[in-house]
Tab-separated table of C-alpha atoms and ligand atoms in Angstrom:
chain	number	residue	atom	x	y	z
J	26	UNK	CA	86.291	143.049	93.903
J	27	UNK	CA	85.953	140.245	91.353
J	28	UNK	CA	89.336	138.880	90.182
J	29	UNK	CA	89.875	138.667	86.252
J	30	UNK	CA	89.704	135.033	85.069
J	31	UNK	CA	92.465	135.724	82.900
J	32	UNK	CA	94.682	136.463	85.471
J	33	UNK	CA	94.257	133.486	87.661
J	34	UNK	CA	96.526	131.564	88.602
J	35	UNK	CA	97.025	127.733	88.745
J	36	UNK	CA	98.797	125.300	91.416
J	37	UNK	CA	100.385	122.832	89.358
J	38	UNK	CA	102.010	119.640	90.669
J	39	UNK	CA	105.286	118.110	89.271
J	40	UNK	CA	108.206	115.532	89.238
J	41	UNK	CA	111.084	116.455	91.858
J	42	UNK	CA	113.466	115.152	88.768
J	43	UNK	CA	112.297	113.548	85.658
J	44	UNK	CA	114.485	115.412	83.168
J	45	UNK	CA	113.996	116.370	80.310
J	46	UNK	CA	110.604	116.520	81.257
J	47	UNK	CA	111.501	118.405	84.508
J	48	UNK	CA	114.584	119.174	86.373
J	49	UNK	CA	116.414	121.389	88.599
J	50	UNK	CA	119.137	122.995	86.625
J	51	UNK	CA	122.676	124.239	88.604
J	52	UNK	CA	121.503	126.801	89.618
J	53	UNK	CA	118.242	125.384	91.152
J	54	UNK	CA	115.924	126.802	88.503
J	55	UNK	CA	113.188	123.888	87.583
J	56	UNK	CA	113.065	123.146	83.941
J	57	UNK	CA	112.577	120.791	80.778
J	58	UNK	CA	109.920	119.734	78.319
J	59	UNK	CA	106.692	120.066	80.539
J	60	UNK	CA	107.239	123.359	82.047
J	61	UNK	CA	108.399	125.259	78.753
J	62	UNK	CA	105.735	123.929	77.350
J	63	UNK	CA	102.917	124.963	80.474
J	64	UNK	CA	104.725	128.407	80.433
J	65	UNK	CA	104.612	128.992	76.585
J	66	UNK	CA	100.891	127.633	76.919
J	67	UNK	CA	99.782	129.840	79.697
J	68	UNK	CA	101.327	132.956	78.560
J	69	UNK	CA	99.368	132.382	75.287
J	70	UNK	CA	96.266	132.037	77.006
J	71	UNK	CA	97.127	134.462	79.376
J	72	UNK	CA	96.655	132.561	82.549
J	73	UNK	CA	99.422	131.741	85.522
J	74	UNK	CA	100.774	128.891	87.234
J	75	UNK	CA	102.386	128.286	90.530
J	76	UNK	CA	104.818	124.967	90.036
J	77	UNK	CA	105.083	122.302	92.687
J	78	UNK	CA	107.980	120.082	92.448
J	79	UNK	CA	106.811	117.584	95.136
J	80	UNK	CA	107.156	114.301	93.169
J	81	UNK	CA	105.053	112.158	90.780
J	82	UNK	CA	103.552	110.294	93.229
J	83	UNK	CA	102.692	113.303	95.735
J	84	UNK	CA	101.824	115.701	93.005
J	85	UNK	CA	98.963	113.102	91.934
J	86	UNK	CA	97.776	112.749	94.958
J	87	UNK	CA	97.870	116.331	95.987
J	88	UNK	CA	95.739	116.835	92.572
J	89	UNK	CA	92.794	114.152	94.388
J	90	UNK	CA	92.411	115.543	97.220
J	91	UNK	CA	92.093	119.276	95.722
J	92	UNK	CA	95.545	120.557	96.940
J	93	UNK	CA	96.624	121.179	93.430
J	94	UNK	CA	94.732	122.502	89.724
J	95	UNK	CA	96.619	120.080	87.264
J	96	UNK	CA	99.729	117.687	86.745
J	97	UNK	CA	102.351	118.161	84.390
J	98	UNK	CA	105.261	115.030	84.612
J	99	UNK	CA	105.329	113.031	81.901
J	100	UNK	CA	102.263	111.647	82.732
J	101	UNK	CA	100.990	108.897	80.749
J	102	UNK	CA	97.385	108.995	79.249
J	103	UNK	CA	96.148	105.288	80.582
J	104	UNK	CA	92.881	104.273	80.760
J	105	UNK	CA	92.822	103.043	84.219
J	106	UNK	CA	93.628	106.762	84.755
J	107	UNK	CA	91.125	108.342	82.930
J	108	UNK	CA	88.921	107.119	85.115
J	109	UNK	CA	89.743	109.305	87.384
J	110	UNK	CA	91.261	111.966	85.559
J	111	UNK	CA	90.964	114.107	82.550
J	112	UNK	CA	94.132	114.011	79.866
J	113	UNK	CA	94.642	117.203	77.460
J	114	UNK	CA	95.583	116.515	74.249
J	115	UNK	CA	98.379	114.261	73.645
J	116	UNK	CA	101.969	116.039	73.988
J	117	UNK	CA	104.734	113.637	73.914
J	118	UNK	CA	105.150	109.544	72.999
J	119	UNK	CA	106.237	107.146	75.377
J	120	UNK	CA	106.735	103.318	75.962
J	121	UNK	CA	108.163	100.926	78.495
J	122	UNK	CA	111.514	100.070	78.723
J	123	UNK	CA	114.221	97.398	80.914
J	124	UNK	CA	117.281	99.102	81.909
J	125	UNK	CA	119.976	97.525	83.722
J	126	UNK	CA	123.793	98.204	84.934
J	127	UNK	CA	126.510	98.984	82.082
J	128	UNK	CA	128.346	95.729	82.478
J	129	UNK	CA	124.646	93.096	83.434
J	130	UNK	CA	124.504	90.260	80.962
J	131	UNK	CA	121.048	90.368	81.586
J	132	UNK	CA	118.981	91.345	78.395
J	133	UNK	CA	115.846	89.296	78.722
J	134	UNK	CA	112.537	89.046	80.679
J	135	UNK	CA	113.341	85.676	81.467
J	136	UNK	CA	116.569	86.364	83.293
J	137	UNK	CA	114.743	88.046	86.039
J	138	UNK	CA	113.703	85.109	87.231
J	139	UNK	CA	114.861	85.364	91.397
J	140	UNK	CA	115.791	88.643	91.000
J	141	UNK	CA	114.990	92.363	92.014
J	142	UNK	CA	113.408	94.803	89.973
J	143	UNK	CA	113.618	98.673	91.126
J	144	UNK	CA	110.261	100.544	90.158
J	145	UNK	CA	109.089	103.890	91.092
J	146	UNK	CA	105.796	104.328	93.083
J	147	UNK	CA	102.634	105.233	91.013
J	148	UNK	CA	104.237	105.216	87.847
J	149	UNK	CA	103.036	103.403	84.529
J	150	UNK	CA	106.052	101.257	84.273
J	151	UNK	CA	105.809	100.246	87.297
J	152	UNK	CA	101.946	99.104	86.624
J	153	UNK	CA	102.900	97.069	83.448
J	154	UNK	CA	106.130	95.730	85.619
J	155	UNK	CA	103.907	94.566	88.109
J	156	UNK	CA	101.585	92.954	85.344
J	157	UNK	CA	104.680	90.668	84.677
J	158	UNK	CA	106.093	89.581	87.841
J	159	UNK	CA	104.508	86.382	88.269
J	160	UNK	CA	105.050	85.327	84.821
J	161	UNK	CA	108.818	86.101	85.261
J	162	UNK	CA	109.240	85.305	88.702
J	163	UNK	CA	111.016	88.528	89.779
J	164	UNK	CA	110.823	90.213	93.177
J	165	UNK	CA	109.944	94.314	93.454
J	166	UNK	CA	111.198	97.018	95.432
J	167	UNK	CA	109.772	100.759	95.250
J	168	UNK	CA	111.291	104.059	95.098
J	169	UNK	CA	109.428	107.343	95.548
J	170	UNK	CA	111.754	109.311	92.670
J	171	UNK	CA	113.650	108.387	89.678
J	172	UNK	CA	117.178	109.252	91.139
J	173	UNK	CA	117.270	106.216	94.241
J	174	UNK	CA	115.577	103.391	91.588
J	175	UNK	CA	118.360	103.893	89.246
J	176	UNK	CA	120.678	103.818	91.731
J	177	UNK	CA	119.334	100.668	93.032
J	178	UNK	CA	120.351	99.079	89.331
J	179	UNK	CA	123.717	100.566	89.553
J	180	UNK	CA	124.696	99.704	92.917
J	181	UNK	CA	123.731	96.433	92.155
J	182	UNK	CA	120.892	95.684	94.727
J	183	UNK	CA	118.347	95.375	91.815
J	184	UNK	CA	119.120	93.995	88.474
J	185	UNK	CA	117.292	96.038	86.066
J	186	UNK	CA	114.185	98.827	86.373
J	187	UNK	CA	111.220	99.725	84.257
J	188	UNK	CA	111.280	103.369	82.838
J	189	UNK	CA	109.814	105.096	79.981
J	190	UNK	CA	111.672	105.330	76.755
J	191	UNK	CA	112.480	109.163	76.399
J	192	UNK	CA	113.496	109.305	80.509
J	193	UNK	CA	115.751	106.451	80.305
J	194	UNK	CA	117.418	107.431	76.862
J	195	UNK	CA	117.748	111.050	78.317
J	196	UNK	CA	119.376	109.923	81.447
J	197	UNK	CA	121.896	107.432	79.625
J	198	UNK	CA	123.037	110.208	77.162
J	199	UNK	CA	123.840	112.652	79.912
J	200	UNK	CA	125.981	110.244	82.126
J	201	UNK	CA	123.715	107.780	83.788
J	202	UNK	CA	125.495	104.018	83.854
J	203	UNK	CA	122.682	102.107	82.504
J	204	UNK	CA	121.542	100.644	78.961
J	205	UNK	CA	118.567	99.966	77.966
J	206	UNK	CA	117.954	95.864	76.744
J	207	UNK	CA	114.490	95.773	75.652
J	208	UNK	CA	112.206	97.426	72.614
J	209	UNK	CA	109.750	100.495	74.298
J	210	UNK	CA	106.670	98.662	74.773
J	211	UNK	CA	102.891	99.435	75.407
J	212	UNK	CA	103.460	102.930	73.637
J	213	UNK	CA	101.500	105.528	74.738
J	214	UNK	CA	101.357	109.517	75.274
J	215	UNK	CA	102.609	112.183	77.641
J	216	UNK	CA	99.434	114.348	78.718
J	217	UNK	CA	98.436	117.255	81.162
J	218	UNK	CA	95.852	116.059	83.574
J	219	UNK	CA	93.339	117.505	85.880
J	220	UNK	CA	90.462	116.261	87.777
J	221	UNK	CA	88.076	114.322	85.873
J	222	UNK	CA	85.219	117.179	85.668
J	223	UNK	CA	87.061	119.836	86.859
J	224	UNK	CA	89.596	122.535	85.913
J	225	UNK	CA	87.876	122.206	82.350
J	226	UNK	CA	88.580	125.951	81.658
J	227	UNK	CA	92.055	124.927	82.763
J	228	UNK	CA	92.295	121.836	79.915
J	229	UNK	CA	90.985	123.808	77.410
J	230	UNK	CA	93.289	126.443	77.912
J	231	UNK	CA	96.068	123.759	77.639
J	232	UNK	CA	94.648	122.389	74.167
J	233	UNK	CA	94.248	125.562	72.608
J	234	UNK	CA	97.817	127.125	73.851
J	235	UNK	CA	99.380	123.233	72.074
J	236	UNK	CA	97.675	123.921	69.418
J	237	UNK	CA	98.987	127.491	69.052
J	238	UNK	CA	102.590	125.956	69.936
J	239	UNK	CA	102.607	122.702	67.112
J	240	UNK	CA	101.201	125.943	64.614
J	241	UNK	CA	104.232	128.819	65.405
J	242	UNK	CA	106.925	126.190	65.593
J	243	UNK	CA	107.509	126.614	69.570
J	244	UNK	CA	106.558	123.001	69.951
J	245	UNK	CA	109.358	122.031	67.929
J	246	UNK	CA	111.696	124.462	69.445
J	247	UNK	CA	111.108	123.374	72.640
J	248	UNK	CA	111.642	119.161	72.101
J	249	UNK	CA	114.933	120.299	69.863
J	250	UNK	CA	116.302	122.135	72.712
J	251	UNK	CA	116.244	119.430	75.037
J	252	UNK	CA	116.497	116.108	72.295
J	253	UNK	CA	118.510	117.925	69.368
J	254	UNK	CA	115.615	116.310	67.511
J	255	UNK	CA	112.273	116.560	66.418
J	256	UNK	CA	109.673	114.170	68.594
B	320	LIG	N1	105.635	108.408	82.805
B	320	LIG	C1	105.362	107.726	84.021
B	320	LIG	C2	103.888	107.654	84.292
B	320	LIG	O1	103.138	108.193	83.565
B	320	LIG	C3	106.093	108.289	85.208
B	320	LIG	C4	105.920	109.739	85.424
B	320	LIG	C5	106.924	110.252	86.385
B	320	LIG	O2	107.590	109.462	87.049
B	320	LIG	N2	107.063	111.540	86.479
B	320	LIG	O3	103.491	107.024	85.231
């Protein structure tokens, strides 16, 4: 018997914590931005999913080597990525920014000089930290999730980390002891990705149910529930 394409259901990779995009909640229930928004979309277009919270790094990964349909985790669109992947339609602005402990006097690129950076592994900031390392003369070390490179900064074994904007803000305003020193840079965009060339039914499904969402006012609802303010 020939299953109904509108009941098909999707693996889709994600952050283990990357609130508010996603995050476990106390009582162990994933949520944020990206999967209120993939579970409005899909019941609008009437399709499932089946979330993975195995890590930005893994889920990507998982997604090459056919494991998984499609990322959601505050993915940026780049285009060394789209080389390889396909973006949907933007969903969420982003940029680059240096956090470091509550009490650092550091505030500068140029401070860095000698020092250790924390960066997570396969991330954009950690790309366009990398791009500035031998300018600034700072020294890396990698983290697989969010959680153990701040950490890092607060303990003091790093002096500052590259994040995006939104995370970092996110995390400060619920407790985290970091600030951020520097303007976002390199802005960008939060997308849903799949395999360049595949999954296209998948994509399009994803653009139309945004669409829908930005039209009823969902969108909105969504971003205020988590931010208190429009995006
Ligand atoms: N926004 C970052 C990127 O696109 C990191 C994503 C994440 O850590 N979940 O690389």
């Amino acid at each position: 018997s020939s299953v109904n394409a509108a009941e098909k259901t999707y693996q889709i990779g994600t952050d283990v914590t990357y609130p508010p995009f996603e995050f476990a909640n106390s009582n162990n229930k994933y949520i944020g931005i990206d999967l209120e928004l993939l579970n409005a979309i899909a019941k609008i277009e009437n399709f499932k999913v089946n979330i993975k919270p195995v890590g930005f790094n893994a889920a990507v990964q998982a997604m090459q080597s056919g494991q998984l349909d499609g990322v959601i985790a505050g993915m940026a669109i780049t285009p060394e990525r789209q080389e390889k992947f396909d973006f949907s339609d933007p969903y969420y602005k982003t940029g680059f920014v240096m956090a470091v402990a509550k009490n650092s006097s550091v505030h500068r690129l140029t401070q860095l000089r000698g020092k250790r950076v924390a960066l997570k592994t396969g991330t954009a900031a950690a790309a366009y930290a990398e791009t500035l390392k031998s300018k600034y003369g700072f020294k890396t070390v990698i983290f697989d999730d969010s959680d153990n490179m701040y950490n890092d900064v607060i303990t003091g074994n790093s002096v500052a980390c590259f994040e995006d904007q939104p995370v970092m803000q996110y995390a400060i305003k619920t407790g985290l002891s970091l600030k951020i020193v520097t303007k976002p840079a390199q802005g960008g965009h939060y997308g849903f990705a799949v395999m360049k060339g595949k999954n296209q039914e998948l994509l399009a499904k994803f653009n139309s149910g945004l669409k829908k969402l930005k039209a009823n006012g969902e969108y909105t609802k969504i971003i205020h529930n988590y931010l208190g303010t429009a995006a």
